[in-house]
PDB file of C-alpha atoms in Angstrom:
ATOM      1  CA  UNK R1016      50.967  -1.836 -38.108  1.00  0.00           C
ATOM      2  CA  UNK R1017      52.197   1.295 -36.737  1.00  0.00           C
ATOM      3  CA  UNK R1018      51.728   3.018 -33.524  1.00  0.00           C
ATOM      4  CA  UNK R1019      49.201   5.648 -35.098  1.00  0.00           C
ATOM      5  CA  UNK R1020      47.507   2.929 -36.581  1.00  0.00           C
ATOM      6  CA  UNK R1021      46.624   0.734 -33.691  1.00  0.00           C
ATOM      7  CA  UNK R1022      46.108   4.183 -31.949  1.00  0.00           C
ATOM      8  CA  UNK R1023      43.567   4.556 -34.367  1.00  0.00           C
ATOM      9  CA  UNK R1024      41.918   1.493 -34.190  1.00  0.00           C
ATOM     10  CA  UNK R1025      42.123   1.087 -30.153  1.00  0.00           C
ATOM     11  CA  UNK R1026      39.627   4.397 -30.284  1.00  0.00           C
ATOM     12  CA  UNK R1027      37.284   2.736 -32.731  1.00  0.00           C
ATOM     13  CA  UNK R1028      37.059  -0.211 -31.072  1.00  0.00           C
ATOM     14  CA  UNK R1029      36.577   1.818 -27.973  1.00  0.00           C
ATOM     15  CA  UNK R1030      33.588   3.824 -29.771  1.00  0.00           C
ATOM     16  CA  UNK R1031      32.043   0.561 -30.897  1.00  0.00           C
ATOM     17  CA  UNK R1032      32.015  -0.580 -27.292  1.00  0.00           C
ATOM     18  CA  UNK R1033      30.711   2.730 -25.974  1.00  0.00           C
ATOM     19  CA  UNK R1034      27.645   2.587 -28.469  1.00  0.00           C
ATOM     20  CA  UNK R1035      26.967  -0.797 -27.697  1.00  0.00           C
ATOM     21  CA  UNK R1036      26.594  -0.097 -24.140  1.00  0.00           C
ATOM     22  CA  UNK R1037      24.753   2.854 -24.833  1.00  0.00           C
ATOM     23  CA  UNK R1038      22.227   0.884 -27.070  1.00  0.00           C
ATOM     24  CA  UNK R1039      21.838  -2.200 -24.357  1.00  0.00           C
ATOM     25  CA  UNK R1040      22.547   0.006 -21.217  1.00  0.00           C
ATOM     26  CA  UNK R1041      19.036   1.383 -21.279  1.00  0.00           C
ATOM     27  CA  UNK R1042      17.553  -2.000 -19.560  1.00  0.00           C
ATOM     28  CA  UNK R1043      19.842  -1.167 -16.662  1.00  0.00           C
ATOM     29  CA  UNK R1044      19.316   2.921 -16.725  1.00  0.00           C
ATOM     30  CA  UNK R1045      15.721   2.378 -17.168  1.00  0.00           C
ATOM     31  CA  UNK R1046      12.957   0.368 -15.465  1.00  0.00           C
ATOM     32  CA  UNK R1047      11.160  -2.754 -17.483  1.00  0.00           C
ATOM     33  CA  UNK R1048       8.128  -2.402 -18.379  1.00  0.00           C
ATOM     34  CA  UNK R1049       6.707  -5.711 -17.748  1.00  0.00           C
ATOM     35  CA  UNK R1050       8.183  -5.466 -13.841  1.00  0.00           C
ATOM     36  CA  UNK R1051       5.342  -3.468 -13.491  1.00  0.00           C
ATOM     37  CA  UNK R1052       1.677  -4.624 -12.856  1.00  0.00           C
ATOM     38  CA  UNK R1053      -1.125  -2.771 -13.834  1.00  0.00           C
ATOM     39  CA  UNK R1054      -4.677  -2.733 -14.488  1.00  0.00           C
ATOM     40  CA  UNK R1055      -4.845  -2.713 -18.547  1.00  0.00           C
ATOM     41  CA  UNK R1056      -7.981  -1.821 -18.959  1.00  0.00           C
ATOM     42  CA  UNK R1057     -10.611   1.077 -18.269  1.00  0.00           C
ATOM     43  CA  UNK R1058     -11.425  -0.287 -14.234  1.00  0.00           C
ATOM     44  CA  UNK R1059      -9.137  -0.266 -11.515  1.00  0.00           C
ATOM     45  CA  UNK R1060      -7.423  -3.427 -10.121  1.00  0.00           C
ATOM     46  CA  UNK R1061      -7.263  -3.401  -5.976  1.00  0.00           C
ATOM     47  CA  UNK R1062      -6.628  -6.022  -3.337  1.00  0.00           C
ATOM     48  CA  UNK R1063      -8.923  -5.390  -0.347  1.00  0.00           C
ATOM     49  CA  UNK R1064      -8.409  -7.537   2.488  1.00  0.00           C
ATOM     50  CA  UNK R1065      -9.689 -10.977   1.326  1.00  0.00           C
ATOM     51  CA  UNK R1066     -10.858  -9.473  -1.849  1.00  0.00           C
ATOM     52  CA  UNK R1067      -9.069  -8.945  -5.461  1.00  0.00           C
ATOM     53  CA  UNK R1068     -11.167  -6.571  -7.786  1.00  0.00           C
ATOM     54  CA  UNK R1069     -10.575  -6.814 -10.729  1.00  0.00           C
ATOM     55  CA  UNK R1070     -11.443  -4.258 -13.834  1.00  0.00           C
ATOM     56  CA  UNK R1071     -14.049  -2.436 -11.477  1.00  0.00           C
ATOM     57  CA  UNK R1072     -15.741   0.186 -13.318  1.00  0.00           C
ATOM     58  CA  UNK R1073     -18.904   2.156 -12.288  1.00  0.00           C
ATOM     59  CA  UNK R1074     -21.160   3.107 -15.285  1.00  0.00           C
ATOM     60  CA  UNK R1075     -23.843   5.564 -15.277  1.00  0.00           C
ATOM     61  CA  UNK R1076     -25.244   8.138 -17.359  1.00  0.00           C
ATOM     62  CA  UNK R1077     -24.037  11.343 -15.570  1.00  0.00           C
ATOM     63  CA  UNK R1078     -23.500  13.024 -11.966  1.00  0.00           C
ATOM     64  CA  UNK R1079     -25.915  12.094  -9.653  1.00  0.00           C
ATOM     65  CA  UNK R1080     -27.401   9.583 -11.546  1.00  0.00           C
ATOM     66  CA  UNK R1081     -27.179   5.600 -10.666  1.00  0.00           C
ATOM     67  CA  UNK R1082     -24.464   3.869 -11.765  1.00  0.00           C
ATOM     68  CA  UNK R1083     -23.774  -0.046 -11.449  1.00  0.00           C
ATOM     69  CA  UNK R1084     -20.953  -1.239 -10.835  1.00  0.00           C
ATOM     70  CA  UNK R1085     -19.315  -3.877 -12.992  1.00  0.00           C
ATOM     71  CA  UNK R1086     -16.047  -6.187 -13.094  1.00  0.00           C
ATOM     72  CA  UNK R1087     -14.963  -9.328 -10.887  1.00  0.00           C
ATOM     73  CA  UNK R1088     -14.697  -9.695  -7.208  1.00  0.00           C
ATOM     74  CA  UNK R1089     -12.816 -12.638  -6.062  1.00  0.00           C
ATOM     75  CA  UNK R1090     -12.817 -13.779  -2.360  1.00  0.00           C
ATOM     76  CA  UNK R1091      -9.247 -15.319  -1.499  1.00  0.00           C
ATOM     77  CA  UNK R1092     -10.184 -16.626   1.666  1.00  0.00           C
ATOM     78  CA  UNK R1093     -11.645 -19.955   2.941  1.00  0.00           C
ATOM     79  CA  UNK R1094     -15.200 -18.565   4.128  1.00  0.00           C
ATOM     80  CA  UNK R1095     -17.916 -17.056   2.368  1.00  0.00           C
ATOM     81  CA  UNK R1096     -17.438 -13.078   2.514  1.00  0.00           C
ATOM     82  CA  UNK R1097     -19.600  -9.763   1.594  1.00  0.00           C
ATOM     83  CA  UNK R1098     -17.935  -6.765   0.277  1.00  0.00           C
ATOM     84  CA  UNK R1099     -19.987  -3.689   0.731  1.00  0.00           C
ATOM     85  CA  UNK R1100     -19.392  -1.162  -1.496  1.00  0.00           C
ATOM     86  CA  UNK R1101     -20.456   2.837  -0.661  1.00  0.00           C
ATOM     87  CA  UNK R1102     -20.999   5.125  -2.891  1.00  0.00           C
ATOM     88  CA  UNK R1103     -21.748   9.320  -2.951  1.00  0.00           C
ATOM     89  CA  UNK R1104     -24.665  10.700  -0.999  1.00  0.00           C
ATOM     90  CA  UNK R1105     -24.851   7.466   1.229  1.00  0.00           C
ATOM     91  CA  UNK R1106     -25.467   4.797  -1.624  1.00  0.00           C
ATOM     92  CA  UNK R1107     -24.470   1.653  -1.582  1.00  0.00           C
ATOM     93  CA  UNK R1108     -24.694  -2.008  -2.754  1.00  0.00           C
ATOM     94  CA  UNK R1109     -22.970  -5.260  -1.162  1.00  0.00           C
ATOM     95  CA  UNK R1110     -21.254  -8.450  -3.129  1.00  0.00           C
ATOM     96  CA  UNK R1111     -21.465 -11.985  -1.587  1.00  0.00           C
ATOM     97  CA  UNK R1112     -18.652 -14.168  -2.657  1.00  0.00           C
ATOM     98  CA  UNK R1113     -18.332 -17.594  -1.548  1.00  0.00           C
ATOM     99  CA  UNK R1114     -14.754 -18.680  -0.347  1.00  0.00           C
ATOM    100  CA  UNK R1115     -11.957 -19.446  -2.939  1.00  0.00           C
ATOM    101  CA  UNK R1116     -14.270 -18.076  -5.609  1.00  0.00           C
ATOM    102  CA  UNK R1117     -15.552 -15.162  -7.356  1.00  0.00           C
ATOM    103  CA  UNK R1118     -18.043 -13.144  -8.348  1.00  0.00           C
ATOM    104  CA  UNK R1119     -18.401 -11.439 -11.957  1.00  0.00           C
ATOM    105  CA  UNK R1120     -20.892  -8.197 -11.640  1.00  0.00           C
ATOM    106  CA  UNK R1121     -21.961  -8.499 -15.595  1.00  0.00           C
ATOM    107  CA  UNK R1122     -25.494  -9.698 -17.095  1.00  0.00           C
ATOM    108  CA  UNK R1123     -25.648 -13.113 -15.113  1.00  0.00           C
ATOM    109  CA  UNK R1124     -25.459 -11.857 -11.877  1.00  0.00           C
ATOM    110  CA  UNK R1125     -27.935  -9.353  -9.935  1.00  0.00           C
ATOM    111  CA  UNK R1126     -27.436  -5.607 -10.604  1.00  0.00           C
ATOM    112  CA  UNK R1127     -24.601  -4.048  -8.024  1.00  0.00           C
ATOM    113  CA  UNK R1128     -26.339  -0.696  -8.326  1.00  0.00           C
ATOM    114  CA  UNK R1129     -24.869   2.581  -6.432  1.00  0.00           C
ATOM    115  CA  UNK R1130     -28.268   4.861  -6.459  1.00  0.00           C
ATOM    116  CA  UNK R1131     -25.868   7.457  -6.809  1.00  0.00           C
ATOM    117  CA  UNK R1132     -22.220   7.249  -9.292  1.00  0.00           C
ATOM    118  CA  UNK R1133     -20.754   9.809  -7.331  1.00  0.00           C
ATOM    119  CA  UNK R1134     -18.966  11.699 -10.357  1.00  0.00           C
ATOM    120  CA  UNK R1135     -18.798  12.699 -14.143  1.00  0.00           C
ATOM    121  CA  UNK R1136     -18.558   9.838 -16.817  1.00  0.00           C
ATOM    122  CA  UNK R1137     -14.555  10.379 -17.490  1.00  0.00           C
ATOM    123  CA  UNK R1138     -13.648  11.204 -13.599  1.00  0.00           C
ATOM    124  CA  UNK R1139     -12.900   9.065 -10.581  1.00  0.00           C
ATOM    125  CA  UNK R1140     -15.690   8.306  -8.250  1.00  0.00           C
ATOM    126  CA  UNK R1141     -14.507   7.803  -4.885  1.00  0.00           C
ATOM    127  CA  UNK R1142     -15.914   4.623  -3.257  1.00  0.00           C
ATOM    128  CA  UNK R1143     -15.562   3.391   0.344  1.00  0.00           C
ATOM    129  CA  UNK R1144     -14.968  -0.630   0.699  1.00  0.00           C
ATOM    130  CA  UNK R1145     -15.596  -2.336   3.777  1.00  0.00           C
ATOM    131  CA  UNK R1146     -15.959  -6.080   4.612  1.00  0.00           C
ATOM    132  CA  UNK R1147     -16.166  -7.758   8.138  1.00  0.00           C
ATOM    133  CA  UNK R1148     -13.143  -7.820   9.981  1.00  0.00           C
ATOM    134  CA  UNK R1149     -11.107  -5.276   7.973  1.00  0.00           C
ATOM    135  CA  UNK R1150     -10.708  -1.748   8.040  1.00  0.00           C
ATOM    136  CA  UNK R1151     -12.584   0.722   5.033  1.00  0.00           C
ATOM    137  CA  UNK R1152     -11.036   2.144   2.488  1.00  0.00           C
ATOM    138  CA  UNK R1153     -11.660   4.494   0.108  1.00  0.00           C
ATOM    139  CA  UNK R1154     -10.288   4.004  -3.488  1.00  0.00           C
ATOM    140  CA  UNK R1155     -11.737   6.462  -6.961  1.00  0.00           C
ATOM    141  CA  UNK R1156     -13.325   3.794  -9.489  1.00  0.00           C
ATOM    142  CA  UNK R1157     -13.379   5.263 -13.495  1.00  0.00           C
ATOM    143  CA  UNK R1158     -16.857   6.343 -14.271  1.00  0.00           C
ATOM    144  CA  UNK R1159     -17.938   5.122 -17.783  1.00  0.00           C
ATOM    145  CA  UNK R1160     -20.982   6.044 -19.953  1.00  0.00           C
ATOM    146  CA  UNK R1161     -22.636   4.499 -22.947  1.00  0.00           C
ATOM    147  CA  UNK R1162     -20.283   5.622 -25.483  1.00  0.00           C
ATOM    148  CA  UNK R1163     -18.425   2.802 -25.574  1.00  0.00           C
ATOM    149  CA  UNK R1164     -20.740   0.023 -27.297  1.00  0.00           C
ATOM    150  CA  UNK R1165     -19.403  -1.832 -24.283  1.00  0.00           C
ATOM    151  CA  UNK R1166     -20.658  -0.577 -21.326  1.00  0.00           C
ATOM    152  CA  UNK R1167     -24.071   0.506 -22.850  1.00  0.00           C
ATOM    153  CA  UNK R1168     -25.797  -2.503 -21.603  1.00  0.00           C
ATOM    154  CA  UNK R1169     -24.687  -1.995 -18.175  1.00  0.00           C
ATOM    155  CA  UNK R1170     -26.327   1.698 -17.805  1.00  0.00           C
ATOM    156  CA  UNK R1171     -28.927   1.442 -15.262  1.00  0.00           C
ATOM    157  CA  UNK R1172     -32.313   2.130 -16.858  1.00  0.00           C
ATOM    158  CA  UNK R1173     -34.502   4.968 -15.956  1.00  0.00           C
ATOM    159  CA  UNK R1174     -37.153   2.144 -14.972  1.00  0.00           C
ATOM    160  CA  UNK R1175     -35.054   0.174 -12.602  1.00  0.00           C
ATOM    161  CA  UNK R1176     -35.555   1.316  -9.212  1.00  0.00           C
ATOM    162  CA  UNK R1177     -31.755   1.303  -7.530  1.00  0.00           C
ATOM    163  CA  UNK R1178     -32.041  -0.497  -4.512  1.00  0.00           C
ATOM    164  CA  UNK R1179     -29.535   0.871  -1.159  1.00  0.00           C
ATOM    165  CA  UNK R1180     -28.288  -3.084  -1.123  1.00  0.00           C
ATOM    166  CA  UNK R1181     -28.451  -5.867  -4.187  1.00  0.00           C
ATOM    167  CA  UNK R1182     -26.728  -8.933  -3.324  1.00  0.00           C
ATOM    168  CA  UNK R1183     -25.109 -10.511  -6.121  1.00  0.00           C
ATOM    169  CA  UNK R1184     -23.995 -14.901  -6.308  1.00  0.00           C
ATOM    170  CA  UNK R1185     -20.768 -16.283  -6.645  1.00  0.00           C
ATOM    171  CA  UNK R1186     -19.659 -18.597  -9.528  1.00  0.00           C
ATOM    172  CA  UNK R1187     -17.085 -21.135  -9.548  1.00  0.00           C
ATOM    173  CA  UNK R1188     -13.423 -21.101  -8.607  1.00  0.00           C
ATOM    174  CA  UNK R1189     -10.829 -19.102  -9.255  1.00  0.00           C
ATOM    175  CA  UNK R1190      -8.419 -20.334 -11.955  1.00  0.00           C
ATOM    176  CA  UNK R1191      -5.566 -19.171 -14.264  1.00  0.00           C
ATOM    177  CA  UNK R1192      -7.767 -19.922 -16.958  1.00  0.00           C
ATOM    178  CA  UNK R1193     -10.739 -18.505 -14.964  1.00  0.00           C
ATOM    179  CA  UNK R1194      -9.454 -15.641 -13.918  1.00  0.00           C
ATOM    180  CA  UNK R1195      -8.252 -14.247 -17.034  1.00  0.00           C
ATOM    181  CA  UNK R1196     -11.316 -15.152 -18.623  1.00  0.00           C
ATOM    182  CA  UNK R1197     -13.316 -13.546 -15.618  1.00  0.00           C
ATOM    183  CA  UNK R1198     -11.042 -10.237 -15.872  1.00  0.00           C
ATOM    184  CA  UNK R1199     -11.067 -10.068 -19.784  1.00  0.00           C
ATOM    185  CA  UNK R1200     -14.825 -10.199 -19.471  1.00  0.00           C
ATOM    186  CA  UNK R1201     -15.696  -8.184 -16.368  1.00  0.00           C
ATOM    187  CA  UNK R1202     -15.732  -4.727 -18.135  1.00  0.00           C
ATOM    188  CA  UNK R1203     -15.716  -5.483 -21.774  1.00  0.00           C
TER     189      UNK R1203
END
């Protein structure tokens, strides 16, 4: 082989490396998708002192109407806690979870009803938490409608009188197996 030659193939096999790193670079270049957490559904995912929401939604039939809130509220400490959740226009409802368990706000537990949604089906509501012992904060839950087949149960009906405070009952323990059930079932 002559000196052109293995010229020749020294820049190939340099091109060949330079592609490869190109094509298996873009893990290092680029962040991984799965690094990331997020909520992968329509509600929001929060931690809130003790509390984890999880796939928190509020659905309600338009601005200014009520709107309930659904998803799963799990209380991570080892006491019995109530989150109290306030709405627009000085609604609000409150969730009692007992300690190390959670709470799913779907058909089997009492109505968490905000007389008030606070915004549009398809904007952010914001939504003031507060529990004993830690500090409020506000965070904007996804208003929903009845479009979705879904969430049509959950509308509040024109009959149902939204009351300032429901108190909704803890069920079981939090799991691996619980929890995803519990948070694939919370808004779907």
């Amino acid at each position: 082989m002559n000196r052109v030659q293995r010229g020749k193939l020294v820049l190939a096999a340099a091109a060949v490396g330079v592609g490869l790193l190109s094509v298996t670079g873009c893990g290092y270049i680029n962040a991984q998708q799965t690094t990331h957490q997020y909520a992968a559904s329509d509600g929001i995912r929060e931690d809130f002192g003790p509390f984890q929401l999880r796939n928190i939604v509020i659905v309600s039939e338009g601005e200014g109407k009520p709107g309930r809130v659904i998803g799963a509220v799990y209380n991570t400490s080892k006491s019995d806690a109530t989150l109290t959740i306030k709405g627009s226009g000085g609604s609000q409802t409150s969730v009692s979870v007992k300690a190390g368990a959670y709470t799913l706000l779907n058909d089997s537990t009492d109505a968490a009803t905000l007389s008030n949604a606070g915004g549009k089906p398809g904007s952010l509501a914001p939504v003031t938490l507060s529990a004993p012992g830690t500090s409020a904060r506000e965070i904007k839950v996804p208003v929903m409608d009845g479009t979705l087949a879904e969430y049509k149960t959950y509308l509040p009906t024109p009959s149902a009188t939204p009351t300032s405070t429901s108190t909704s009952t803890s069920t079981g323990s939090p799991t691996s197996t619980s929890t995803a059930h519990a948070t694939a079932t919370a808004g779907h």
